[in-house]
Amino acid sequence: MFKVLFCMDKGFRDYQQDCIYIDGEIFQLEYMKCPQERKINQKSAVFAVCDGMGGLSEGEKASSFVCRMLKKCGIPFSKDSIYRVLFRIQKKFESSGFVWSGTTVAGVVMNGFKGIIFNAGDSRVYKYTDERLIYLSHDHSYVQSLVDKGIISYQEAFYYPEKYIVEFGIGDLFSPDWKKGKKPYIVEDKLEENEAYLICTDGLSDYIPDSQIHYLLYPDPLKNFKRLIDQLDKVKSDNYSVILVKAC
């Protein structure tokens, strides 16, 4: 069983370009009474967020498309299956008629306390523990490439002026990268009893540092999720989508 809390808001943008996927349910609202809550009484489940990009409503359509494809395809619990599903979604996107658009995607495929984390772009998956917030996904972004090369630190990346440059995702924008063999980031993980996954678009991770996210959620992320959202509402600018998942 899984306890799930989630929230989304369009911030000060004209469009809600984020989309949330909660194991078969899709949400794309400008405003949402937060937090929303779900209890999923099954052993396996899939959770994801998408952050669309493109002119006018193309970003909104792109993120919604990927969430609808996640629902249609389903994802078996294996790293190879996740890659094949995401590759299939990319190919469907390329033939869908979208022009010059794309979306990030980040999520977790759960099987009991085991999780497989996946992402393409700069939407993120964290693991909340009593000690700290652990960054499990890996951004496909210009600033992350600087961190990987040792040019700046992970902490410095939060304040870097060009941290908004996304270098990979799903969509026709990223077709050349997929054709060159670039792949989503996929990694296995496992939750302990008091731990939880936090899945979010950059509307959270670009505005509140990891250490403060942990501080706001500590010592009980389910009870303190609203405290995180209340703080985010004070600093928000971009669309944001946040999911908290705890296995029981």
PDB file of C-alpha atoms in Angstrom:
ATOM      1  CA  MET A   1       0.000   0.000   0.000  1.00  0.00           C
ATOM      2  CA  PHE A   2       1.101   3.575  -0.652  1.00  0.00           C
ATOM      3  CA  LYS A   3       0.151   6.847   0.983  1.00  0.00           C
ATOM      4  CA  VAL A   4       0.382   9.705  -1.519  1.00  0.00           C
ATOM      5  CA  LEU A   5       0.141  13.476  -1.134  1.00  0.00           C
ATOM      6  CA  PHE A   6       0.371  15.824  -4.100  1.00  0.00           C
ATOM      7  CA  CYS A   7      -0.146  19.404  -5.202  1.00  0.00           C
ATOM      8  CA  MET A   8       0.198  21.581  -8.310  1.00  0.00           C
ATOM      9  CA  ASP A   9      -0.090  25.299  -9.107  1.00  0.00           C
ATOM     10  CA  LYS A  10       0.557  27.363 -12.226  1.00  0.00           C
ATOM     11  CA  GLY A  11       2.498  29.973 -10.254  1.00  0.00           C
ATOM     12  CA  PHE A  12       2.755  33.263 -12.122  1.00  0.00           C
ATOM     13  CA  ARG A  13       2.830  31.678 -15.561  1.00  0.00           C
ATOM     14  CA  ASP A  14       0.054  32.177 -18.115  1.00  0.00           C
ATOM     15  CA  TYR A  15      -0.352  28.425 -18.649  1.00  0.00           C
ATOM     16  CA  GLN A  16      -0.146  25.301 -16.524  1.00  0.00           C
ATOM     17  CA  GLN A  17       2.462  23.329 -18.424  1.00  0.00           C
ATOM     18  CA  ASP A  18       2.996  20.732 -15.681  1.00  0.00           C
ATOM     19  CA  CYS A  19       1.130  17.455 -15.487  1.00  0.00           C
ATOM     20  CA  ILE A  20       0.912  14.917 -12.650  1.00  0.00           C
ATOM     21  CA  TYR A  21       0.451  11.158 -12.993  1.00  0.00           C
ATOM     22  CA  ILE A  22      -0.779   9.199  -9.944  1.00  0.00           C
ATOM     23  CA  ASP A  23      -1.006   5.544 -10.990  1.00  0.00           C
ATOM     24  CA  GLY A  24      -3.666   5.990 -13.664  1.00  0.00           C
ATOM     25  CA  GLU A  25      -4.979   9.409 -12.637  1.00  0.00           C
ATOM     26  CA  ILE A  26      -3.862  12.479 -14.576  1.00  0.00           C
ATOM     27  CA  PHE A  27      -3.992  16.021 -13.205  1.00  0.00           C
ATOM     28  CA  GLN A  28      -3.363  19.291 -15.029  1.00  0.00           C
ATOM     29  CA  LEU A  29      -4.982  22.133 -13.134  1.00  0.00           C
ATOM     30  CA  GLU A  30      -4.086  25.802 -12.789  1.00  0.00           C
ATOM     31  CA  TYR A  31      -4.835  25.642  -9.062  1.00  0.00           C
ATOM     32  CA  MET A  32      -5.485  22.747  -6.713  1.00  0.00           C
ATOM     33  CA  LYS A  33      -6.673  22.606  -3.116  1.00  0.00           C
ATOM     34  CA  CYS A  34      -3.606  21.202  -1.426  1.00  0.00           C
ATOM     35  CA  PRO A  35      -2.684  18.726  -0.400  1.00  0.00           C
ATOM     36  CA  GLN A  36      -4.609  16.131  -2.362  1.00  0.00           C
ATOM     37  CA  GLU A  37      -4.404  12.650  -0.874  1.00  0.00           C
ATOM     38  CA  ARG A  38      -4.601   9.110  -2.220  1.00  0.00           C
ATOM     39  CA  LYS A  39      -4.256   5.671  -0.649  1.00  0.00           C
ATOM     40  CA  ILE A  40      -3.305   2.983  -3.144  1.00  0.00           C
ATOM     41  CA  ASN A  41      -4.062  -0.520  -1.882  1.00  0.00           C
ATOM     42  CA  GLN A  42      -1.837  -2.525  -4.172  1.00  0.00           C
ATOM     43  CA  LYS A  43       1.776  -3.660  -4.248  1.00  0.00           C
ATOM     44  CA  SER A  44       2.871  -1.816  -7.392  1.00  0.00           C
ATOM     45  CA  ALA A  45       2.224   1.696  -8.685  1.00  0.00           C
ATOM     46  CA  VAL A  46       3.664   4.419 -10.923  1.00  0.00           C
ATOM     47  CA  PHE A  47       4.024   8.109 -10.071  1.00  0.00           C
ATOM     48  CA  ALA A  48       5.414  10.882 -12.289  1.00  0.00           C
ATOM     49  CA  VAL A  49       5.519  14.585 -13.033  1.00  0.00           C
ATOM     50  CA  CYS A  50       6.085  16.306 -16.373  1.00  0.00           C
ATOM     51  CA  ASP A  51       7.047  19.917 -17.104  1.00  0.00           C
ATOM     52  CA  GLY A  52       6.206  20.938 -20.657  1.00  0.00           C
ATOM     53  CA  MET A  53       8.003  23.441 -22.839  1.00  0.00           C
ATOM     54  CA  GLY A  54       7.019  25.165 -26.062  1.00  0.00           C
ATOM     55  CA  GLY A  55       5.165  28.239 -27.290  1.00  0.00           C
ATOM     56  CA  LEU A  56       1.565  29.015 -26.321  1.00  0.00           C
ATOM     57  CA  SER A  57      -0.109  25.796 -25.135  1.00  0.00           C
ATOM     58  CA  GLU A  58       2.376  23.361 -26.686  1.00  0.00           C
ATOM     59  CA  GLY A  59       4.074  22.696 -23.352  1.00  0.00           C
ATOM     60  CA  GLU A  60       0.720  21.911 -21.765  1.00  0.00           C
ATOM     61  CA  LYS A  61      -0.066  19.471 -24.565  1.00  0.00           C
ATOM     62  CA  ALA A  62       3.368  17.852 -24.423  1.00  0.00           C
ATOM     63  CA  SER A  63       3.275  17.098 -20.691  1.00  0.00           C
ATOM     64  CA  SER A  64      -0.319  15.844 -20.909  1.00  0.00           C
ATOM     65  CA  PHE A  65       0.597  13.617 -23.852  1.00  0.00           C
ATOM     66  CA  VAL A  66       3.368  11.903 -21.902  1.00  0.00           C
ATOM     67  CA  CYS A  67       1.143  11.307 -18.866  1.00  0.00           C
ATOM     68  CA  ARG A  68      -1.573   9.848 -21.086  1.00  0.00           C
ATOM     69  CA  MET A  69       0.985   7.583 -22.727  1.00  0.00           C
ATOM     70  CA  LEU A  70       2.242   6.421 -19.316  1.00  0.00           C
ATOM     71  CA  LYS A  71      -1.331   5.416 -18.517  1.00  0.00           C
ATOM     72  CA  LYS A  72      -1.794   3.688 -21.862  1.00  0.00           C
ATOM     73  CA  CYS A  73       1.506   1.829 -21.892  1.00  0.00           C
ATOM     74  CA  GLY A  74       1.928   0.904 -18.246  1.00  0.00           C
ATOM     75  CA  ILE A  75       5.412   0.229 -16.935  1.00  0.00           C
ATOM     76  CA  PRO A  76       6.561  -3.192 -15.682  1.00  0.00           C
ATOM     77  CA  PHE A  77       8.985  -3.179 -12.751  1.00  0.00           C
ATOM     78  CA  SER A  78      12.335  -3.360 -14.516  1.00  0.00           C
ATOM     79  CA  LYS A  79      14.912  -0.838 -15.721  1.00  0.00           C
ATOM     80  CA  ASP A  80      14.825  -2.232 -19.279  1.00  0.00           C
ATOM     81  CA  SER A  81      11.020  -1.999 -19.390  1.00  0.00           C
ATOM     82  CA  ILE A  82      11.084   1.616 -18.235  1.00  0.00           C
ATOM     83  CA  TYR A  83      13.562   2.539 -20.950  1.00  0.00           C
ATOM     84  CA  ARG A  84      11.516   0.745 -23.621  1.00  0.00           C
ATOM     85  CA  VAL A  85       8.330   2.528 -22.544  1.00  0.00           C
ATOM     86  CA  LEU A  86       9.994   5.951 -22.546  1.00  0.00           C
ATOM     87  CA  PHE A  87      11.565   5.233 -25.947  1.00  0.00           C
ATOM     88  CA  ARG A  88       8.147   4.221 -27.273  1.00  0.00           C
ATOM     89  CA  ILE A  89       6.611   7.437 -25.916  1.00  0.00           C
ATOM     90  CA  GLN A  90       9.350   9.458 -27.619  1.00  0.00           C
ATOM     91  CA  LYS A  91       8.628   7.774 -30.960  1.00  0.00           C
ATOM     92  CA  LYS A  92       4.883   8.367 -30.554  1.00  0.00           C
ATOM     93  CA  PHE A  93       5.580  12.008 -29.753  1.00  0.00           C
ATOM     94  CA  GLU A  94       7.623  12.416 -32.928  1.00  0.00           C
ATOM     95  CA  SER A  95       4.683  11.228 -35.035  1.00  0.00           C
ATOM     96  CA  SER A  96       1.993  13.068 -33.056  1.00  0.00           C
ATOM     97  CA  GLY A  97       2.093  16.353 -34.963  1.00  0.00           C
ATOM     98  CA  PHE A  98       3.619  18.412 -32.150  1.00  0.00           C
ATOM     99  CA  VAL A  99       6.094  20.961 -33.472  1.00  0.00           C
ATOM    100  CA  TRP A 100       8.991  22.456 -31.537  1.00  0.00           C
ATOM    101  CA  SER A 101       7.852  21.249 -28.131  1.00  0.00           C
ATOM    102  CA  GLY A 102       8.834  18.801 -25.437  1.00  0.00           C
ATOM    103  CA  THR A 103       8.601  17.946 -21.777  1.00  0.00           C
ATOM    104  CA  THR A 104      10.645  16.726 -18.891  1.00  0.00           C
ATOM    105  CA  VAL A 105       9.535  13.618 -17.037  1.00  0.00           C
ATOM    106  CA  ALA A 106      10.523  12.230 -13.643  1.00  0.00           C
ATOM    107  CA  GLY A 107       8.972   9.454 -11.661  1.00  0.00           C
ATOM    108  CA  VAL A 108       9.121   6.249  -9.672  1.00  0.00           C
ATOM    109  CA  VAL A 109       7.871   2.765 -10.474  1.00  0.00           C
ATOM    110  CA  MET A 110       7.115   1.136  -7.117  1.00  0.00           C
ATOM    111  CA  ASN A 111       7.000  -2.509  -6.076  1.00  0.00           C
ATOM    112  CA  GLY A 112       6.451  -2.584  -2.328  1.00  0.00           C
ATOM    113  CA  PHE A 113       9.335  -0.690  -0.743  1.00  0.00           C
ATOM    114  CA  LYS A 114      11.455  -1.023  -3.894  1.00  0.00           C
ATOM    115  CA  GLY A 115      11.521   1.790  -6.413  1.00  0.00           C
ATOM    116  CA  ILE A 116      12.978   2.385  -9.847  1.00  0.00           C
ATOM    117  CA  ILE A 117      13.617   6.077 -10.398  1.00  0.00           C
ATOM    118  CA  PHE A 118      13.613   7.552 -13.903  1.00  0.00           C
ATOM    119  CA  ASN A 119      13.968  11.003 -15.401  1.00  0.00           C
ATOM    120  CA  ALA A 120      14.638  12.892 -18.610  1.00  0.00           C
ATOM    121  CA  GLY A 121      15.185  16.620 -18.159  1.00  0.00           C
ATOM    122  CA  ASP A 122      15.393  18.574 -14.911  1.00  0.00           C
ATOM    123  CA  SER A 123      12.324  17.361 -13.020  1.00  0.00           C
ATOM    124  CA  ARG A 124      13.543  15.447 -10.000  1.00  0.00           C
ATOM    125  CA  VAL A 125      13.111  12.529  -7.621  1.00  0.00           C
ATOM    126  CA  TYR A 126      14.422  12.846  -4.072  1.00  0.00           C
ATOM    127  CA  LYS A 127      14.425  10.418  -1.171  1.00  0.00           C
ATOM    128  CA  TYR A 128      13.470  11.855   2.195  1.00  0.00           C
ATOM    129  CA  THR A 129      15.341  10.297   5.141  1.00  0.00           C
ATOM    130  CA  ASP A 130      15.566  11.414   8.751  1.00  0.00           C
ATOM    131  CA  GLU A 131      19.094  12.689   8.107  1.00  0.00           C
ATOM    132  CA  ARG A 132      18.744  14.477   4.770  1.00  0.00           C
ATOM    133  CA  LEU A 133      17.124  14.772   1.367  1.00  0.00           C
ATOM    134  CA  ILE A 134      18.908  12.585  -1.199  1.00  0.00           C
ATOM    135  CA  TYR A 135      18.914  13.633  -4.866  1.00  0.00           C
ATOM    136  CA  LEU A 136      18.296  10.315  -6.655  1.00  0.00           C
ATOM    137  CA  SER A 137      17.545  11.438 -10.212  1.00  0.00           C
ATOM    138  CA  HIS A 138      20.099  13.232 -12.374  1.00  0.00           C
ATOM    139  CA  ASP A 139      19.263  16.428 -14.240  1.00  0.00           C
ATOM    140  CA  HIS A 140      19.831  16.654 -17.970  1.00  0.00           C
ATOM    141  CA  SER A 141      20.752  20.338 -17.854  1.00  0.00           C
ATOM    142  CA  TYR A 142      23.590  22.702 -18.603  1.00  0.00           C
ATOM    143  CA  VAL A 143      24.218  23.445 -14.935  1.00  0.00           C
ATOM    144  CA  GLN A 144      24.266  19.717 -14.059  1.00  0.00           C
ATOM    145  CA  SER A 145      26.945  19.225 -16.732  1.00  0.00           C
ATOM    146  CA  LEU A 146      29.056  21.841 -14.913  1.00  0.00           C
ATOM    147  CA  VAL A 147      28.570  19.942 -11.651  1.00  0.00           C
ATOM    148  CA  ASP A 148      29.494  16.650 -13.337  1.00  0.00           C
ATOM    149  CA  LYS A 149      32.710  18.220 -14.661  1.00  0.00           C
ATOM    150  CA  GLY A 150      33.607  19.605 -11.241  1.00  0.00           C
ATOM    151  CA  ILE A 151      33.406  23.226 -12.402  1.00  0.00           C
ATOM    152  CA  ILE A 152      30.837  24.148  -9.745  1.00  0.00           C
ATOM    153  CA  SER A 153      29.448  22.309  -6.724  1.00  0.00           C
ATOM    154  CA  TYR A 154      25.950  20.868  -6.427  1.00  0.00           C
ATOM    155  CA  GLN A 155      25.152  23.560  -3.842  1.00  0.00           C
ATOM    156  CA  GLU A 156      26.424  26.332  -6.143  1.00  0.00           C
ATOM    157  CA  ALA A 157      24.217  25.045  -8.959  1.00  0.00           C
ATOM    158  CA  PHE A 158      21.102  26.231  -7.094  1.00  0.00           C
ATOM    159  CA  TYR A 159      22.223  29.852  -7.516  1.00  0.00           C
ATOM    160  CA  TYR A 160      23.657  29.534 -11.021  1.00  0.00           C
ATOM    161  CA  PRO A 161      22.005  32.000 -13.463  1.00  0.00           C
ATOM    162  CA  GLU A 162      21.748  29.511 -16.349  1.00  0.00           C
ATOM    163  CA  LYS A 163      20.261  26.624 -14.382  1.00  0.00           C
ATOM    164  CA  TYR A 164      17.089  26.771 -16.499  1.00  0.00           C
ATOM    165  CA  ILE A 165      18.753  25.384 -19.637  1.00  0.00           C
ATOM    166  CA  VAL A 166      17.376  21.850 -20.195  1.00  0.00           C
ATOM    167  CA  GLU A 167      19.394  19.568 -22.454  1.00  0.00           C
ATOM    168  CA  PHE A 168      17.166  16.480 -22.760  1.00  0.00           C
ATOM    169  CA  GLY A 169      13.602  15.278 -22.368  1.00  0.00           C
ATOM    170  CA  ILE A 170      10.778  13.796 -24.415  1.00  0.00           C
ATOM    171  CA  GLY A 171       9.607  15.583 -27.551  1.00  0.00           C
ATOM    172  CA  ASP A 172      10.557  16.596 -31.056  1.00  0.00           C
ATOM    173  CA  LEU A 173      12.911  19.181 -29.503  1.00  0.00           C
ATOM    174  CA  PHE A 174      15.057  16.286 -28.308  1.00  0.00           C
ATOM    175  CA  SER A 175      14.794  13.945 -31.307  1.00  0.00           C
ATOM    176  CA  PRO A 176      18.459  14.484 -32.325  1.00  0.00           C
ATOM    177  CA  ASP A 177      19.601  13.453 -28.832  1.00  0.00           C
ATOM    178  CA  TRP A 178      17.511  10.265 -28.845  1.00  0.00           C
ATOM    179  CA  LYS A 179      18.837   9.416 -32.326  1.00  0.00           C
ATOM    180  CA  LYS A 180      22.393   9.825 -31.045  1.00  0.00           C
ATOM    181  CA  GLY A 181      21.651   7.299 -28.301  1.00  0.00           C
ATOM    182  CA  LYS A 182      21.146   9.579 -25.316  1.00  0.00           C
ATOM    183  CA  LYS A 183      19.045   7.822 -22.679  1.00  0.00           C
ATOM    184  CA  PRO A 184      16.896   8.718 -19.682  1.00  0.00           C
ATOM    185  CA  TYR A 185      18.492   8.306 -16.278  1.00  0.00           C
ATOM    186  CA  ILE A 186      17.225   5.158 -14.531  1.00  0.00           C
ATOM    187  CA  VAL A 187      18.348   3.819 -11.152  1.00  0.00           C
ATOM    188  CA  GLU A 188      17.076   1.314  -8.594  1.00  0.00           C
ATOM    189  CA  ASP A 189      16.455   2.176  -4.948  1.00  0.00           C
ATOM    190  CA  LYS A 190      14.726   0.941  -1.806  1.00  0.00           C
ATOM    191  CA  LEU A 191      12.830   2.753   0.941  1.00  0.00           C
ATOM    192  CA  GLU A 192      13.240   2.067   4.631  1.00  0.00           C
ATOM    193  CA  GLU A 193      10.191   2.318   6.881  1.00  0.00           C
ATOM    194  CA  ASN A 194      10.492   6.037   7.699  1.00  0.00           C
ATOM    195  CA  GLU A 195      11.546   7.172   4.225  1.00  0.00           C
ATOM    196  CA  ALA A 196       9.562   8.588   1.300  1.00  0.00           C
ATOM    197  CA  TYR A 197      10.027   9.689  -2.295  1.00  0.00           C
ATOM    198  CA  LEU A 198       9.504  13.311  -3.298  1.00  0.00           C
ATOM    199  CA  ILE A 199       8.892  13.831  -7.037  1.00  0.00           C
ATOM    200  CA  CYS A 200       8.808  17.389  -8.342  1.00  0.00           C
ATOM    201  CA  THR A 201       9.196  19.751 -11.264  1.00  0.00           C
ATOM    202  CA  ASP A 202      11.744  22.561 -11.111  1.00  0.00           C
ATOM    203  CA  GLY A 203       9.039  24.863  -9.787  1.00  0.00           C
ATOM    204  CA  LEU A 204      10.055  23.415  -6.407  1.00  0.00           C
ATOM    205  CA  SER A 205      13.727  22.482  -6.800  1.00  0.00           C
ATOM    206  CA  ASP A 206      14.700  25.826  -8.374  1.00  0.00           C
ATOM    207  CA  TYR A 207      13.107  27.864  -5.586  1.00  0.00           C
ATOM    208  CA  ILE A 208      13.751  25.982  -2.337  1.00  0.00           C
ATOM    209  CA  PRO A 209      17.170  24.410  -1.604  1.00  0.00           C
ATOM    210  CA  ASP A 210      17.343  20.708  -0.728  1.00  0.00           C
ATOM    211  CA  SER A 211      18.342  21.424   2.880  1.00  0.00           C
ATOM    212  CA  GLN A 212      15.299  23.648   3.413  1.00  0.00           C
ATOM    213  CA  ILE A 213      12.968  21.108   1.776  1.00  0.00           C
ATOM    214  CA  HIS A 214      14.231  18.559   4.288  1.00  0.00           C
ATOM    215  CA  TYR A 215      13.852  21.014   7.170  1.00  0.00           C
ATOM    216  CA  LEU A 216      10.240  21.745   6.201  1.00  0.00           C
ATOM    217  CA  LEU A 217       9.321  18.043   5.920  1.00  0.00           C
ATOM    218  CA  TYR A 218      11.155  16.878   9.051  1.00  0.00           C
ATOM    219  CA  PRO A 219      10.390  14.863  11.151  1.00  0.00           C
ATOM    220  CA  ASP A 220       7.248  13.498   9.448  1.00  0.00           C
ATOM    221  CA  PRO A 221       6.953  14.237   5.696  1.00  0.00           C
ATOM    222  CA  LEU A 222       3.295  13.230   5.493  1.00  0.00           C
ATOM    223  CA  LYS A 223       2.282  15.518   8.349  1.00  0.00           C
ATOM    224  CA  ASN A 224       4.520  18.367   7.166  1.00  0.00           C
ATOM    225  CA  PHE A 225       3.871  18.227   3.424  1.00  0.00           C
ATOM    226  CA  LYS A 226       1.508  21.211   3.671  1.00  0.00           C
ATOM    227  CA  ARG A 227       4.234  23.184   5.439  1.00  0.00           C
ATOM    228  CA  LEU A 228       6.433  22.666   2.380  1.00  0.00           C
ATOM    229  CA  ILE A 229       3.651  23.793   0.036  1.00  0.00           C
ATOM    230  CA  ASP A 230       2.883  26.850   2.186  1.00  0.00           C
ATOM    231  CA  GLN A 231       6.527  27.916   1.958  1.00  0.00           C
ATOM    232  CA  LEU A 232       6.610  27.236  -1.778  1.00  0.00           C
ATOM    233  CA  ASP A 233       3.567  29.477  -2.258  1.00  0.00           C
ATOM    234  CA  LYS A 234       5.578  32.337  -0.734  1.00  0.00           C
ATOM    235  CA  VAL A 235       8.447  32.025  -3.244  1.00  0.00           C
ATOM    236  CA  LYS A 236       6.768  30.479  -6.286  1.00  0.00           C
ATOM    237  CA  SER A 237       7.150  31.874  -9.781  1.00  0.00           C
ATOM    238  CA  ASP A 238       7.073  28.932 -12.190  1.00  0.00           C
ATOM    239  CA  ASN A 239       4.489  26.143 -12.457  1.00  0.00           C
ATOM    240  CA  TYR A 240       5.091  23.568  -9.751  1.00  0.00           C
ATOM    241  CA  SER A 241       4.036  19.967  -9.214  1.00  0.00           C
ATOM    242  CA  VAL A 242       4.987  17.898  -6.168  1.00  0.00           C
ATOM    243  CA  ILE A 243       4.234  14.290  -5.200  1.00  0.00           C
ATOM    244  CA  LEU A 244       5.143  12.624  -1.904  1.00  0.00           C
ATOM    245  CA  VAL A 245       4.993   8.804  -1.848  1.00  0.00           C
ATOM    246  CA  LYS A 246       5.399   6.603   1.220  1.00  0.00           C
ATOM    247  CA  ALA A 247       5.196   2.818   1.131  1.00  0.00           C
ATOM    248  CA  CYS A 248       3.326   1.137   3.987  1.00  0.00           C
TER     249      CYS A 248
END
